[in-house]
Every structure is written in C-alpha cells, then in structure tokens.
Amino acid sequence: MAILTILEFPDPRLRKAASPVTRVDDTVRRLVDDMLETMYAAPGVGLAANQVNVQRRVVVIDVSDTRNQPWVFINPEIEILDDSRREYDEGCLSVPGFYEKVDRPEHIRVRALDRDGQPFVIAPQDLMAVCIQHEVDHLNGKLFVDYLSPLKRQRIRMKLAKLQHATA
Ligand code: QAP
Ligand code: CO
C-alpha cells in the first residue's frame, strides 16, 4: 500500500471528469487500497480518485468514529429521492483548512460496484449522504467551493496560494 499525493485547489487536474471503470481488477483494487490508506493518513472522511490524479470513477469513504468502516464506490450513480435539502459544513482534502456551508439534497439513493465488482444500492443518511455527493462531484470535476460565492472562492484561492507558496 502507498500514500498518494493529494492535488490541491486550484490545480486544473481536479477539473477533469473521471472515466468509468470497465473492469474491477487487481489494478483497481490496488488503487482502492492506496486511496483508503491516503484517506486514513490525511485524515479524511472521503476521497475521490481524481484527487490523487487518477481519472477513474472510484470513491472511498469512512464516516465512522472508529475509522474502520470503509465504503468503496466504483462508478457511483446518485438518484435524488425528493425535494428536501440540508446544509452541512463541508471541507475537502484538496482545499485544506477551509470549511463552508453547502446546501444539497438530503434524501438520495446510490448505486455502485463494490471492490469485488458486485453492484449494490444504499440510501445513505446524514454525513454519508453529504460525503458521497461531494465525492461524486469530484468525479465530475466539481469542487465544494464551486457552490460558494465568487468572492468567497477567490478568498480561499488567495489564502491557499499563500500557504502553498510557504510550504512548497
Ligand atoms: C468530504 O473531506 C467532506 O480542511 C471529505 O485541513 C467533508 O475528508 C464531505 C480535511 C466534510 C462532507 C463534509 C479537510 C482534512 C478532510 C481539511 C475530507 C483539513 C484536513 C476533508
Ligand atoms: Co473533496
């Protein structure tokens, strides 16, 4: 297993849409394991493959307090079940140090393949529902800062640029 480098906003590689996985083979499983190790080390609750510069539709999530309940979503598809929405304070490993409220659908259903390539369906609640939407946005080249005002996004971009300069 390996800890992978996480790309940071405004890296243009975070804007590329990821392609579907055609076969869940050992290469994909190795990617999943490396992503899990990278997420736990960060530490984070979710990671999408394009955050580690792999343009494939793979997401890992663990929202448990005990950090031992990994979820793997390959080619995830989200269905919005009703009009209810909720706000949650979101962060992102690619936007370190910044948290902002984002409004998203509350009730969703997710279809995906697991790490054995088997299809499954879940109706996630609370943080899990927020996190999977955040991660599928990544697969589509979208970041949580895109939901903020241009002014807020620009402020985050400026502050991160200073931090990245200081630590480069
Ligand atoms: C996405 O994000 C998420 O700023 C996953 O300095 C997060 O794991 C969805 C992290 C919250 C919904 C709610 C962020 C770590 C981790 C930081 C993460 C940081 C260190 C973010
Ligand atoms: Co993120």
Short mmCIF file of C-alpha atoms and ligand atoms in Angstrom, two decimals:
data_model
loop_
_atom_site.label_atom_id
_atom_site.label_comp_id
_atom_site.label_asym_id
_atom_site.label_seq_id
_atom_site.Cartn_x
_atom_site.Cartn_y
_atom_site.Cartn_z
CA MET A 1 0.00 0.00 0.00
CA ALA A 2 1.09 3.56 -0.53
CA ILE A 3 0.15 7.06 0.50
CA LEU A 4 -0.63 9.08 -2.63
CA THR A 5 -0.14 12.82 -3.21
CA ILE A 6 -3.40 14.78 -2.98
CA LEU A 7 -3.87 17.55 -5.58
CA GLU A 8 -4.92 20.93 -4.18
CA PHE A 9 -7.29 23.59 -5.49
CA PRO A 10 -6.88 25.31 -7.95
CA ASP A 11 -4.97 22.50 -9.68
CA PRO A 12 -6.54 22.16 -13.18
CA ARG A 13 -6.28 18.34 -12.96
CA LEU A 14 -9.09 18.46 -10.36
CA ARG A 15 -11.35 19.84 -13.13
CA LYS A 16 -11.12 16.79 -15.42
CA ALA A 17 -14.07 14.39 -15.36
CA ALA A 18 -13.10 10.82 -14.43
CA SER A 19 -13.92 7.87 -16.75
CA PRO A 20 -15.95 4.81 -15.72
CA VAL A 21 -14.12 1.70 -14.56
CA THR A 22 -14.72 -1.02 -17.16
CA ARG A 23 -13.44 -3.97 -15.09
CA VAL A 24 -12.85 -4.20 -11.33
CA ASP A 25 -9.46 -5.95 -11.43
CA ASP A 26 -6.40 -6.03 -9.17
CA THR A 27 -5.19 -2.67 -10.51
CA VAL A 28 -8.45 -1.06 -9.40
CA ARG A 29 -8.28 -2.87 -6.02
CA ARG A 30 -4.70 -1.63 -5.51
CA LEU A 31 -5.91 1.92 -6.25
CA VAL A 32 -8.76 1.46 -3.73
CA ASP A 33 -6.32 0.26 -1.04
CA ASP A 34 -3.92 3.15 -1.69
CA MET A 35 -6.80 5.64 -1.60
CA LEU A 36 -8.02 4.21 1.72
CA GLU A 37 -4.53 4.43 3.21
CA THR A 38 -4.19 8.01 1.91
CA MET A 39 -7.62 8.99 3.32
CA TYR A 40 -6.94 7.46 6.77
CA ALA A 41 -3.48 9.05 6.93
CA ALA A 42 -4.75 12.52 5.99
CA PRO A 43 -7.03 12.08 8.00
CA GLY A 44 -10.18 12.49 5.93
CA VAL A 45 -13.68 11.03 5.62
CA GLY A 46 -13.76 10.76 1.83
CA LEU A 47 -11.50 10.74 -1.23
CA ALA A 48 -12.15 10.58 -4.98
CA ALA A 49 -9.60 9.10 -7.42
CA ASN A 50 -9.09 12.33 -9.36
CA GLN A 51 -7.87 13.98 -6.12
CA VAL A 52 -4.86 11.63 -6.38
CA ASN A 53 -4.53 12.27 -10.13
CA VAL A 54 -6.23 9.07 -11.33
CA GLN A 55 -9.07 9.89 -13.73
CA ARG A 56 -11.25 6.87 -12.86
CA ARG A 57 -14.69 6.78 -11.18
CA VAL A 58 -13.58 5.42 -7.79
CA VAL A 59 -14.52 6.85 -4.35
CA VAL A 60 -13.63 5.76 -0.81
CA ILE A 61 -15.49 6.96 2.31
CA ASP A 62 -15.35 6.26 6.05
CA VAL A 63 -17.58 8.46 8.20
CA SER A 64 -17.39 6.15 11.25
CA ASP A 65 -15.92 7.42 14.54
CA THR A 66 -13.90 4.24 14.83
CA ARG A 67 -12.32 4.70 11.35
CA ASN A 68 -12.79 1.03 10.49
CA GLN A 69 -15.88 1.06 8.27
CA PRO A 70 -14.57 1.76 4.77
CA TRP A 71 -17.03 2.09 1.88
CA VAL A 72 -15.88 1.68 -1.71
CA PHE A 73 -17.94 3.09 -4.57
CA ILE A 74 -16.93 2.25 -8.14
CA ASN A 75 -18.92 4.02 -10.93
CA PRO A 76 -21.34 5.54 -8.37
CA GLU A 77 -24.69 6.91 -9.60
CA ILE A 78 -26.81 9.20 -7.42
CA GLU A 79 -30.58 9.45 -7.59
CA ILE A 80 -32.29 12.32 -5.76
CA LEU A 81 -35.40 10.96 -4.00
CA ASP A 82 -37.32 14.14 -3.06
CA ASP A 83 -37.06 17.94 -2.85
CA SER A 84 -35.73 18.14 0.71
CA ARG A 85 -32.32 19.71 1.19
CA ARG A 86 -29.95 20.26 4.08
CA GLU A 87 -26.91 22.38 4.83
CA TYR A 88 -23.67 20.90 6.06
CA ASP A 89 -20.26 22.42 6.86
CA GLU A 90 -18.05 20.81 4.21
CA GLY A 91 -14.31 20.58 3.88
CA CYS A 92 -12.08 18.86 1.36
CA LEU A 93 -8.62 17.31 1.41
CA SER A 94 -7.94 19.30 -1.78
CA VAL A 95 -8.91 22.57 -0.06
CA PRO A 96 -7.10 22.13 3.28
CA GLY A 97 -8.01 24.43 6.15
CA PHE A 98 -11.35 25.69 4.77
CA TYR A 99 -14.88 24.70 5.77
CA GLU A 100 -18.05 26.27 4.38
CA LYS A 101 -21.78 25.52 4.45
CA VAL A 102 -23.08 23.76 1.33
CA ASP A 103 -26.74 23.03 0.61
CA ARG A 104 -27.51 19.64 -1.02
CA PRO A 105 -30.34 17.14 -1.49
CA GLU A 106 -30.99 15.28 1.78
CA HIS A 107 -32.53 12.03 0.54
CA ILE A 108 -30.65 10.14 -2.14
CA ARG A 109 -30.06 6.61 -3.37
CA VAL A 110 -26.64 5.48 -4.57
CA ARG A 111 -25.89 2.63 -6.96
CA ALA A 112 -22.28 1.48 -7.35
CA LEU A 113 -19.96 -1.50 -7.63
CA ASP A 114 -18.02 -2.70 -4.59
CA ARG A 115 -14.34 -3.73 -4.60
CA ASP A 116 -15.32 -7.17 -5.90
CA GLY A 117 -17.22 -5.60 -8.81
CA GLN A 118 -20.59 -6.53 -7.28
CA PRO A 119 -23.43 -4.00 -7.68
CA PHE A 120 -25.08 -2.61 -4.53
CA VAL A 121 -27.64 0.09 -3.67
CA ILE A 122 -27.82 2.17 -0.48
CA ALA A 123 -29.91 5.09 0.79
CA PRO A 124 -27.27 6.90 2.89
CA GLN A 125 -28.16 9.26 5.74
CA ASP A 126 -26.57 12.37 7.27
CA LEU A 127 -22.82 12.81 6.74
CA MET A 128 -22.65 9.75 4.46
CA ALA A 129 -25.25 11.30 2.13
CA VAL A 130 -23.34 14.59 2.09
CA CYS A 131 -19.98 12.92 1.56
CA ILE A 132 -20.97 10.72 -1.38
CA GLN A 133 -22.43 13.75 -3.19
CA HIS A 134 -19.23 15.71 -2.52
CA GLU A 135 -17.11 12.84 -3.88
CA VAL A 136 -19.23 12.24 -7.00
CA ASP A 137 -18.86 15.97 -7.71
CA HIS A 138 -15.08 15.39 -7.69
CA LEU A 139 -15.51 12.64 -10.30
CA ASN A 140 -17.29 15.24 -12.44
CA GLY A 141 -14.54 17.84 -11.95
CA LYS A 142 -16.57 19.85 -9.43
CA LEU A 143 -15.41 21.14 -6.02
CA PHE A 144 -17.43 22.30 -2.99
CA VAL A 145 -16.02 25.81 -3.43
CA ASP A 146 -18.00 25.99 -6.70
CA TYR A 147 -21.18 26.31 -4.57
CA LEU A 148 -19.81 29.40 -2.78
CA SER A 149 -19.95 33.00 -3.96
CA PRO A 150 -17.17 34.02 -6.39
CA LEU A 151 -15.83 36.34 -3.67
CA LYS A 152 -15.54 33.53 -1.10
CA ARG A 153 -13.97 31.22 -3.67
CA GLN A 154 -11.43 33.89 -4.66
CA ARG A 155 -10.52 34.49 -0.98
CA ILE A 156 -9.92 30.77 -0.46
CA ARG A 157 -7.84 30.65 -3.67
CA MET A 158 -5.67 33.57 -2.46
CA LYS A 159 -5.15 32.18 1.04
CA LEU A 160 -4.33 28.69 -0.26
CA ALA A 161 -1.85 30.13 -2.78
CA LYS A 162 -0.02 31.84 0.10
CA LEU A 163 0.02 28.62 2.14
CA GLN A 164 1.16 26.56 -0.87
CA HIS A 165 3.95 29.11 -1.51
CA ALA A 166 5.03 28.94 2.13
CA THR A 167 5.22 25.14 2.16
CA ALA A 168 6.50 24.45 -1.41
C1 QAP B 1 -15.54 15.48 2.09
O1 QAP B 1 -13.44 15.76 3.10
C2 QAP B 1 -16.48 16.04 3.12
O2 QAP B 1 -9.52 21.14 5.55
C3 QAP B 1 -14.32 14.78 2.64
O3 QAP B 1 -7.23 20.67 6.85
C4 QAP B 1 -16.03 16.68 4.26
O4 QAP B 1 -12.25 14.33 4.31
C5 QAP B 1 -17.80 15.93 2.91
C6 QAP B 1 -9.74 17.53 5.75
C7 QAP B 1 -16.92 17.20 5.18
C8 QAP B 1 -18.69 16.42 3.84
C9 QAP B 1 -18.26 17.05 4.97
C10 QAP B 1 -10.04 18.84 5.46
C11 QAP B 1 -8.55 17.27 6.42
C12 QAP B 1 -10.61 16.43 5.32
C13 QAP B 1 -9.21 19.87 5.84
C14 QAP B 1 -12.44 15.46 3.98
C15 QAP B 1 -8.01 19.60 6.51
C16 QAP B 1 -7.71 18.29 6.80
C17 QAP B 1 -11.63 16.58 4.46
CO CO B 2 -13.20 16.82 -1.52
#
